[in-house]
Short mmCIF file of C-alpha atoms and ligand atoms in Angstrom, two decimals:
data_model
loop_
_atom_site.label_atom_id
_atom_site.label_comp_id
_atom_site.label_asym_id
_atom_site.label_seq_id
_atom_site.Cartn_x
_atom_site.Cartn_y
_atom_site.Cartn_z
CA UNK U 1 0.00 0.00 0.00
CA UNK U 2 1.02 3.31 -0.94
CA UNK U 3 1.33 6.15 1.55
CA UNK U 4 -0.74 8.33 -0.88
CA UNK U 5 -3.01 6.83 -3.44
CA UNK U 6 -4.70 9.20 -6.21
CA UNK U 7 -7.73 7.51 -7.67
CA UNK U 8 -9.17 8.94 -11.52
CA UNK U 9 -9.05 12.36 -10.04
CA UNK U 10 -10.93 14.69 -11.86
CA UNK U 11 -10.90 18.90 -11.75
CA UNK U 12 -12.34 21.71 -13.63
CA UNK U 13 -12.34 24.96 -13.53
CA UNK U 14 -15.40 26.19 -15.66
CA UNK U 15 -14.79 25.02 -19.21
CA UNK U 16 -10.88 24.32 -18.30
CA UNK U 17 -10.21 20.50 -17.08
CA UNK U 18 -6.85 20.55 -15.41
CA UNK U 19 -6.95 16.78 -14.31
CA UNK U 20 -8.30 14.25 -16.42
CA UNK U 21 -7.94 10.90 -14.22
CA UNK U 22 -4.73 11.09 -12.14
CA UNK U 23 -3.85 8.03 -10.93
CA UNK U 24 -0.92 7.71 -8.94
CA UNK U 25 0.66 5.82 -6.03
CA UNK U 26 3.46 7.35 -3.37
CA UNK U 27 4.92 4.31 -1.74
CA UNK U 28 6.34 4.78 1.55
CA UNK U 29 9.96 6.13 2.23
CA UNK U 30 10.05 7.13 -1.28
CA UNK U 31 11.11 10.97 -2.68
CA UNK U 32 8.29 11.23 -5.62
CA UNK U 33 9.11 14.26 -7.99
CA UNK U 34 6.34 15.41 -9.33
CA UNK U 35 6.94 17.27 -12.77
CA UNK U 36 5.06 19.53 -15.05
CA UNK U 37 5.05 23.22 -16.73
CA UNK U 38 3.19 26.19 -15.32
CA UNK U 39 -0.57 25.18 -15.20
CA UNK U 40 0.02 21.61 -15.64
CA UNK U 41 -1.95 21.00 -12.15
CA UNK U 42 0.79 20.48 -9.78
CA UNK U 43 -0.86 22.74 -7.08
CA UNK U 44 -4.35 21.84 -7.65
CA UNK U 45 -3.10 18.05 -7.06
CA UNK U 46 -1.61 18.90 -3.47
CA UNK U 47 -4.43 21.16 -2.84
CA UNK U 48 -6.73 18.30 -2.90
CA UNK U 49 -5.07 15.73 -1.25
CA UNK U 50 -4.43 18.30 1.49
CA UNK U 51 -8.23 18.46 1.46
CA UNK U 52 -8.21 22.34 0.76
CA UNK U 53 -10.04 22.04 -2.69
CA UNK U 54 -12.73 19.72 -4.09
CA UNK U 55 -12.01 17.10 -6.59
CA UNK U 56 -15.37 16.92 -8.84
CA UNK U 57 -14.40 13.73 -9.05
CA UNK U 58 -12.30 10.52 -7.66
CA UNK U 59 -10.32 9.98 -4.23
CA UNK U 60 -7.33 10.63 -2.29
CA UNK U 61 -6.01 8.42 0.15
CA UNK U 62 -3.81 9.22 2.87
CA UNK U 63 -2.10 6.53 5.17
CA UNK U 64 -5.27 4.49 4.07
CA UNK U 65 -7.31 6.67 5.22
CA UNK U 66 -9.77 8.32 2.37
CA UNK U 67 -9.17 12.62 2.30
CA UNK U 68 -12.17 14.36 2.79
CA UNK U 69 -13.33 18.18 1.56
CA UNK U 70 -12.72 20.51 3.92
CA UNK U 71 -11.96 18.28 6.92
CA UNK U 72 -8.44 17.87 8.02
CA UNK U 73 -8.26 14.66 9.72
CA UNK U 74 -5.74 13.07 7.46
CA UNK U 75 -3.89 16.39 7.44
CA UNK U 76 -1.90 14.93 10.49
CA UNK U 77 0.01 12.83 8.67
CA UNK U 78 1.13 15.42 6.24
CA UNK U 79 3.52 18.36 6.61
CA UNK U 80 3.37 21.14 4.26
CA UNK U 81 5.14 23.02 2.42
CA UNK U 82 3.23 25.89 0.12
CA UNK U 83 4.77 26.81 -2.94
CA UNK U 84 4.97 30.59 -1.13
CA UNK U 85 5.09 30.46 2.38
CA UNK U 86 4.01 32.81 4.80
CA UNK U 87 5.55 34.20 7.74
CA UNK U 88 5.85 36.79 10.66
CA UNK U 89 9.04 38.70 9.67
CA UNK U 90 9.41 39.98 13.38
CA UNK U 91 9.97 36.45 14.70
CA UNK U 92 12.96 34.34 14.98
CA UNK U 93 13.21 31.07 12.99
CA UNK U 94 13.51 29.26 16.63
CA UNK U 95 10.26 31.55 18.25
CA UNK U 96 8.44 30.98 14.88
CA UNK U 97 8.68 27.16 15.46
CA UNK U 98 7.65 27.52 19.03
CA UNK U 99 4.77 29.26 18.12
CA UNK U 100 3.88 26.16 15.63
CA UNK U 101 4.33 23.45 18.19
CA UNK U 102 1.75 26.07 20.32
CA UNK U 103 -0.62 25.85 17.04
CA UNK U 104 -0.31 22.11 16.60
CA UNK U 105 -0.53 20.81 20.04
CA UNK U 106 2.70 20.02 20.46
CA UNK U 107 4.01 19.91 24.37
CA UNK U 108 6.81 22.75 24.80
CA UNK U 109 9.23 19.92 25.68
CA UNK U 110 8.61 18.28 22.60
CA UNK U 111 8.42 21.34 20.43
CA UNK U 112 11.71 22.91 22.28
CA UNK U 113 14.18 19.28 21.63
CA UNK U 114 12.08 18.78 17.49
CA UNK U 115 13.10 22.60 17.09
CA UNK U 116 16.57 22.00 17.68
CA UNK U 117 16.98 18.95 15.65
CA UNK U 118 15.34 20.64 12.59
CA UNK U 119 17.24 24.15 12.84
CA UNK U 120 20.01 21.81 12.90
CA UNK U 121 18.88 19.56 10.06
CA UNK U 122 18.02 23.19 7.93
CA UNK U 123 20.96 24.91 9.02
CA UNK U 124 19.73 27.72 11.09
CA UNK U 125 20.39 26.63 14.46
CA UNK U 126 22.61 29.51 14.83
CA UNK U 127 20.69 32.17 13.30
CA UNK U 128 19.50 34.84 15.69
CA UNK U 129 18.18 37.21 13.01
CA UNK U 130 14.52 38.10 12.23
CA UNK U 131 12.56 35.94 9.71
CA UNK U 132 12.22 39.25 7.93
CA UNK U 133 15.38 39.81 6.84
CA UNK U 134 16.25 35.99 5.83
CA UNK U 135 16.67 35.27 1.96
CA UNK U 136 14.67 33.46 -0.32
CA UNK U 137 16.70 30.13 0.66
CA UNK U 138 16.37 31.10 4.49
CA UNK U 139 13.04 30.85 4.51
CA UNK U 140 11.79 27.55 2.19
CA UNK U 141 14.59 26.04 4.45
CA UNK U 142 12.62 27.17 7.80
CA UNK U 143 9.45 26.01 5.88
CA UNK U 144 10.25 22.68 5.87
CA UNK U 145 11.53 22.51 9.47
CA UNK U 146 8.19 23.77 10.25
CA UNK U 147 6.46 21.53 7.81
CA UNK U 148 8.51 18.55 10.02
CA UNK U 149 7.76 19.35 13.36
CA UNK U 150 4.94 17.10 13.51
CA UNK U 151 7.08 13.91 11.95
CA UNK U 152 4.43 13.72 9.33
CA UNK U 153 4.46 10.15 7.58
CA UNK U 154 4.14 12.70 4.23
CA UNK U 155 6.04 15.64 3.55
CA UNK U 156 4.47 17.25 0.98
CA UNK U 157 6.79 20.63 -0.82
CA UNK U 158 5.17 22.52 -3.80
CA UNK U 159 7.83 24.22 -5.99
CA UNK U 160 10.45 24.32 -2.75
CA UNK U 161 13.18 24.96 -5.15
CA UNK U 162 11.70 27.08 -8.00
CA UNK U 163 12.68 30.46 -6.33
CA UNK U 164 16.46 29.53 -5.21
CA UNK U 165 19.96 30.60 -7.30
CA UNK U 166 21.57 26.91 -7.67
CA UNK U 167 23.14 27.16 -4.52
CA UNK U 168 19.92 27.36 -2.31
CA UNK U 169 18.65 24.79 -4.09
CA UNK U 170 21.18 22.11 -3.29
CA UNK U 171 20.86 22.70 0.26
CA UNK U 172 17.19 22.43 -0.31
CA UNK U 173 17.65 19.05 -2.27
CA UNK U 174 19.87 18.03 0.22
CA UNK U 175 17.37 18.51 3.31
CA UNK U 176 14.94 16.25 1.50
CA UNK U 177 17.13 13.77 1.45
CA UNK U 178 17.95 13.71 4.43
CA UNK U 179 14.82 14.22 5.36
CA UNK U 180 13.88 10.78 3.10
CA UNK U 181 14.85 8.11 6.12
CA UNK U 182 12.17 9.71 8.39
CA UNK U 183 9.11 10.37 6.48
CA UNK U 184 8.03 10.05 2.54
CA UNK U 185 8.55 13.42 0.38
CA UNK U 186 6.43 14.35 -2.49
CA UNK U 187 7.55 17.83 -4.12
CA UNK U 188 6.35 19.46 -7.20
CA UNK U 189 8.87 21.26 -10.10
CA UNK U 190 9.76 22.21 -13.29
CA UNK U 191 13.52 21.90 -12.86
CA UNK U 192 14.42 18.33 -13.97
CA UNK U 193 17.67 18.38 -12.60
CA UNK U 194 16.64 18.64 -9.21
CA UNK U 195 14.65 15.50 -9.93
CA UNK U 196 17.54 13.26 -11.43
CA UNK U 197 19.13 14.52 -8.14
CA UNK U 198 17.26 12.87 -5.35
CA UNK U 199 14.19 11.04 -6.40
CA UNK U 200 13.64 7.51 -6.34
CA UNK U 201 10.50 7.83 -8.57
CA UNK U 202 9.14 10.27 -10.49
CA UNK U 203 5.42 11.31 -12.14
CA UNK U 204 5.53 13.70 -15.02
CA UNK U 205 1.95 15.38 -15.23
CA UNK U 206 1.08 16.71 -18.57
CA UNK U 207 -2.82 17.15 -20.14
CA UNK U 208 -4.32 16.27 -17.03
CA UNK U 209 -2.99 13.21 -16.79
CA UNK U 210 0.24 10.95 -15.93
CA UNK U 211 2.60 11.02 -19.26
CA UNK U 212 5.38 9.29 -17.46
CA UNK U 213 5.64 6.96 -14.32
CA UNK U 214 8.20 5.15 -12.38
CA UNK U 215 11.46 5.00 -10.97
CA UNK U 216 13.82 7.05 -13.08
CA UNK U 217 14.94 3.75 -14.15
CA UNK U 218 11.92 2.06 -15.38
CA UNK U 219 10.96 5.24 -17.41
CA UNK U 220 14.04 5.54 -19.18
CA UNK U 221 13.97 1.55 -20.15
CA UNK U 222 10.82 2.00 -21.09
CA UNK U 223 11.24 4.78 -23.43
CA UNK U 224 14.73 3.63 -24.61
CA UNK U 225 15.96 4.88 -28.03
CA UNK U 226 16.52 2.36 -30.22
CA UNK U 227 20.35 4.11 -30.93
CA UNK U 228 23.83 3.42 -30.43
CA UNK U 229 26.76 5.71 -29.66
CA UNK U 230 29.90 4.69 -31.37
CA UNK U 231 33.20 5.82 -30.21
CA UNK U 232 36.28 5.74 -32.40
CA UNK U 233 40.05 6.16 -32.45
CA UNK U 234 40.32 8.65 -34.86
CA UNK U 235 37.91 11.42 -36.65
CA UNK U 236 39.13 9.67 -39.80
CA UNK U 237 37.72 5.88 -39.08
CA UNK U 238 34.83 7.65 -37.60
CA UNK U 239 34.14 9.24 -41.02
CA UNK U 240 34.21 6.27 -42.78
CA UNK U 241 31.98 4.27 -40.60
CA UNK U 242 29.72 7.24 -40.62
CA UNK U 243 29.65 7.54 -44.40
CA UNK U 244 29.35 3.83 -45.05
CA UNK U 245 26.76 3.21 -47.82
CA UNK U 246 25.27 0.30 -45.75
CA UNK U 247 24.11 3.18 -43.92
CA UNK U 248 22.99 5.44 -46.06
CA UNK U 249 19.27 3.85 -45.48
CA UNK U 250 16.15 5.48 -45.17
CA UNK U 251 15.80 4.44 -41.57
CA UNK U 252 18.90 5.33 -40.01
CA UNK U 253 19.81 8.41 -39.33
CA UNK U 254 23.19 9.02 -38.53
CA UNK U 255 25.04 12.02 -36.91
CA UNK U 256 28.94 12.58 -36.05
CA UNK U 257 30.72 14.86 -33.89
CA UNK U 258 34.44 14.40 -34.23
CA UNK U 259 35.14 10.58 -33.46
CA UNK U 260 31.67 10.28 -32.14
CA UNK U 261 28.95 8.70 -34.31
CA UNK U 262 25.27 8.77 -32.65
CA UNK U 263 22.92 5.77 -34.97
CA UNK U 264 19.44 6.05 -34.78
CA UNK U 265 16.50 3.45 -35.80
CA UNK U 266 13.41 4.17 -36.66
CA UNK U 267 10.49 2.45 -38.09
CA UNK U 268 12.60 -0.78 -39.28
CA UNK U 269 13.69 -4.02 -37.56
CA UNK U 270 17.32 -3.57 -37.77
CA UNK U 271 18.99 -3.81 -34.20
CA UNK U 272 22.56 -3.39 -33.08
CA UNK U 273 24.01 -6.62 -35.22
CA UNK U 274 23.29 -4.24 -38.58
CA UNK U 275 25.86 -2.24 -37.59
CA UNK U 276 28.47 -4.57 -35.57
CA UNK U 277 28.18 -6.29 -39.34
CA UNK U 278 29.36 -3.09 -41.32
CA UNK U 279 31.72 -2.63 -38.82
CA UNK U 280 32.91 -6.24 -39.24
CA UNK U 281 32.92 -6.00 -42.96
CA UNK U 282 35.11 -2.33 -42.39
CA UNK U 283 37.42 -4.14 -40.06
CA UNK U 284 36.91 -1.60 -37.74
CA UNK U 285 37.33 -1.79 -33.70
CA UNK U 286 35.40 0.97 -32.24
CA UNK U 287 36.44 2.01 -28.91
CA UNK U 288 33.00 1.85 -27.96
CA UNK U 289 29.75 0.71 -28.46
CA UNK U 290 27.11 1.26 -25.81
CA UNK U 291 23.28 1.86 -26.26
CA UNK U 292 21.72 5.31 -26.26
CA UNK U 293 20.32 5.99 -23.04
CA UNK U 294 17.41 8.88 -23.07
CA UNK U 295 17.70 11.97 -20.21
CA UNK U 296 14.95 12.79 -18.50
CA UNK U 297 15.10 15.88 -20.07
CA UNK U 298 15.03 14.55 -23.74
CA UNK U 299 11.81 12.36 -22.72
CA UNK U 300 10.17 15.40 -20.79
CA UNK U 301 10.36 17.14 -24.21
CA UNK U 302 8.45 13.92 -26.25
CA UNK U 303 5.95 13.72 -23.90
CA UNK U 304 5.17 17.79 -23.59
CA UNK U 305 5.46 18.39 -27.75
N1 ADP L 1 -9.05 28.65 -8.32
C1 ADP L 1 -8.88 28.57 -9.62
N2 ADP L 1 -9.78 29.06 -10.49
C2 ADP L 1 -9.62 28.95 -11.84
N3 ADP L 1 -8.56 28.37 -12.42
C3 ADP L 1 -7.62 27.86 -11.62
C4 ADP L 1 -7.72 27.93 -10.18
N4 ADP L 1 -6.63 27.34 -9.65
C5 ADP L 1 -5.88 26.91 -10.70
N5 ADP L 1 -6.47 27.21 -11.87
C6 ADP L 1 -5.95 26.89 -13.22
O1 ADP L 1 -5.66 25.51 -13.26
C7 ADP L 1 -4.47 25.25 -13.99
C8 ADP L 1 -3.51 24.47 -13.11
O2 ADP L 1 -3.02 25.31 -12.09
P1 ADP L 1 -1.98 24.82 -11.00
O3 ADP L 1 -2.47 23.59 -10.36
O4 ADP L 1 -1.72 25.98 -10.12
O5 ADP L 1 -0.72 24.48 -11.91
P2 ADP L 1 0.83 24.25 -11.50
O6 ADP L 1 0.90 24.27 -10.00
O7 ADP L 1 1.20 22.95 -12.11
O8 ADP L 1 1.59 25.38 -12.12
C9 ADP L 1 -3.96 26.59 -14.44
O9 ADP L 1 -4.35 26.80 -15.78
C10 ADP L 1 -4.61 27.56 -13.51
O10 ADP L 1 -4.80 28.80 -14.14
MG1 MG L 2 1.95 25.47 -8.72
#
């Protein structure tokens, strides 16, 4: 069972259907990246399974226990994140956390030794300024303290990085992480690298629905190129494989940078022995010979064009 299960969600707004059917599963201990453009529905998604919006259609479960509209029982498994936090700029990061633990029921004991470990595990322990003069970084950092001081089973960030130079956004990357053996982290972006960084699976939300799903590895097997990158000793014996008229074929297109050769099939039955066979017949050795693999970026862009 997964810590969050999305059933055929559906949402409109008026004549505009942002989701069409999500279906997805968060299993437990996992970092899920959840990717899409502006307006793909990344919000709207967390705003329902935090309860705060009304699907017209389908259900969220939370810990097995089914979200309902408006009623935040299942909220206390979930720490959150919003994609623009708000706080009181004449508080300290250590008094604003106080006054959260005050908020959430927490016993000052317990609120005093959680706030420690978390302006620890953010990096602020020993920041005595005012929230209101923190940067950017400062603040989605105290954000997700805050959003942990509960040890939610579900730690739920929209955009945390979106806003941050690359520098904040490693530390932020780097929290959730290490946040990862304690809790399960879902977090919405746009910026693909952060999500080859540090997530175990990822969900790539695009017309409403799911366009890609899995761990990073299962996505990228499953949308492997049928290609080959060929590496050879000299620009010279590159040429020659790269002009050979065996491949001069209407399904093969083939492209060289300097002793590189990239090979790629398309709509024919012709695998990697095709070309170990001209290279045979050329008695050529290539260096190497390994299968193109797809980036997460170059699938991103098949699925969103
Ligand atoms: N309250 C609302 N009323 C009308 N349209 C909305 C509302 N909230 C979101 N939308 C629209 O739904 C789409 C998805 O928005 P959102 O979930 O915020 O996308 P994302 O977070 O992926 O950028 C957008 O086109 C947005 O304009
Ligand atoms: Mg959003």
């Amino acid at each position: 069972m997964g810590i969050l299960e999305i059933n055929q969600l559906h949402k409109r707004f008026g004549q505009h259907e942002v989701l069409k059917g999500l279906e997805m599963d968060v299993p437990e201990h996992s970092i899920f990246g959840l990717v899409g453009q502006n307006g793909a529905g990344k919000t709207t998604t967390m705003k329902i399974i935090l309860g705060l919006l009304k699907p017209d259609s389908g259900s969220v479960t939370v810990c097995g226990e089914k979200v309902a509209y408006g009623e935040t029982k299942t909220n206390r498994h979930i720490g959150f994140l919003p994609d623009v936090p708000e706080f009181y700029g004449y508080m300290t990061a250590r008094e604003y956390l106080k006054l959260c633990g005050e908020i959430t029921g927490l016993s000052q004991t317990k609120t005093k030794v959680r706030s420690e470990e978390l302006l620890e595990l953010v990096g602020l322990k020993n920041e005595k300024k005012r929230i209101g003069s923190f940067s950017r970084g400062m603040k989605q950092r105290l954000g997700i303290a805050q959003a942990l001081l509960n040890e939610p089973k579900l730690l739920i960030c929209d955009e945390p990085t979106s806003s941050l130079d690359p520098i904040g956004r490693k530390e932020i990357l780097d929290i959730l992480l290490a946040a990862k053996g304690k809790t399960t982290v879902l977090f919405s972006t746009h910026i693909l690298s952060d999500v080859e960084r540090i997530c175990d699976r990822i969900a790539v939300l695009h017309g409403g629905k799911l366009a890609l799903y899995g761990t990073l590895a299962e996505v990228k097997q499953r949308h492997r190129y049928n290609g080959f990158v060929l590496e050879f000793e000299n620009v010279e014996t590159a040429a020659i494989f790269a002009k050979s008229k065996e491949l001069q074929h209407p399904s093969i297109s083939t492209t060289r940078s300097g002793n590189t050769v990239t090979v790629l099939l398309t709509g024919c039955d012709l695998d990697g022995h095709f070309f170990l066979d001209v290279l045979a017949q050329k008695r050529i050795v290539p260096l190497k010979f390994v299968a193109l693999e797809p980036t997460l970026e170059s699938l991103f862009l098949e699925v969103v064009q």
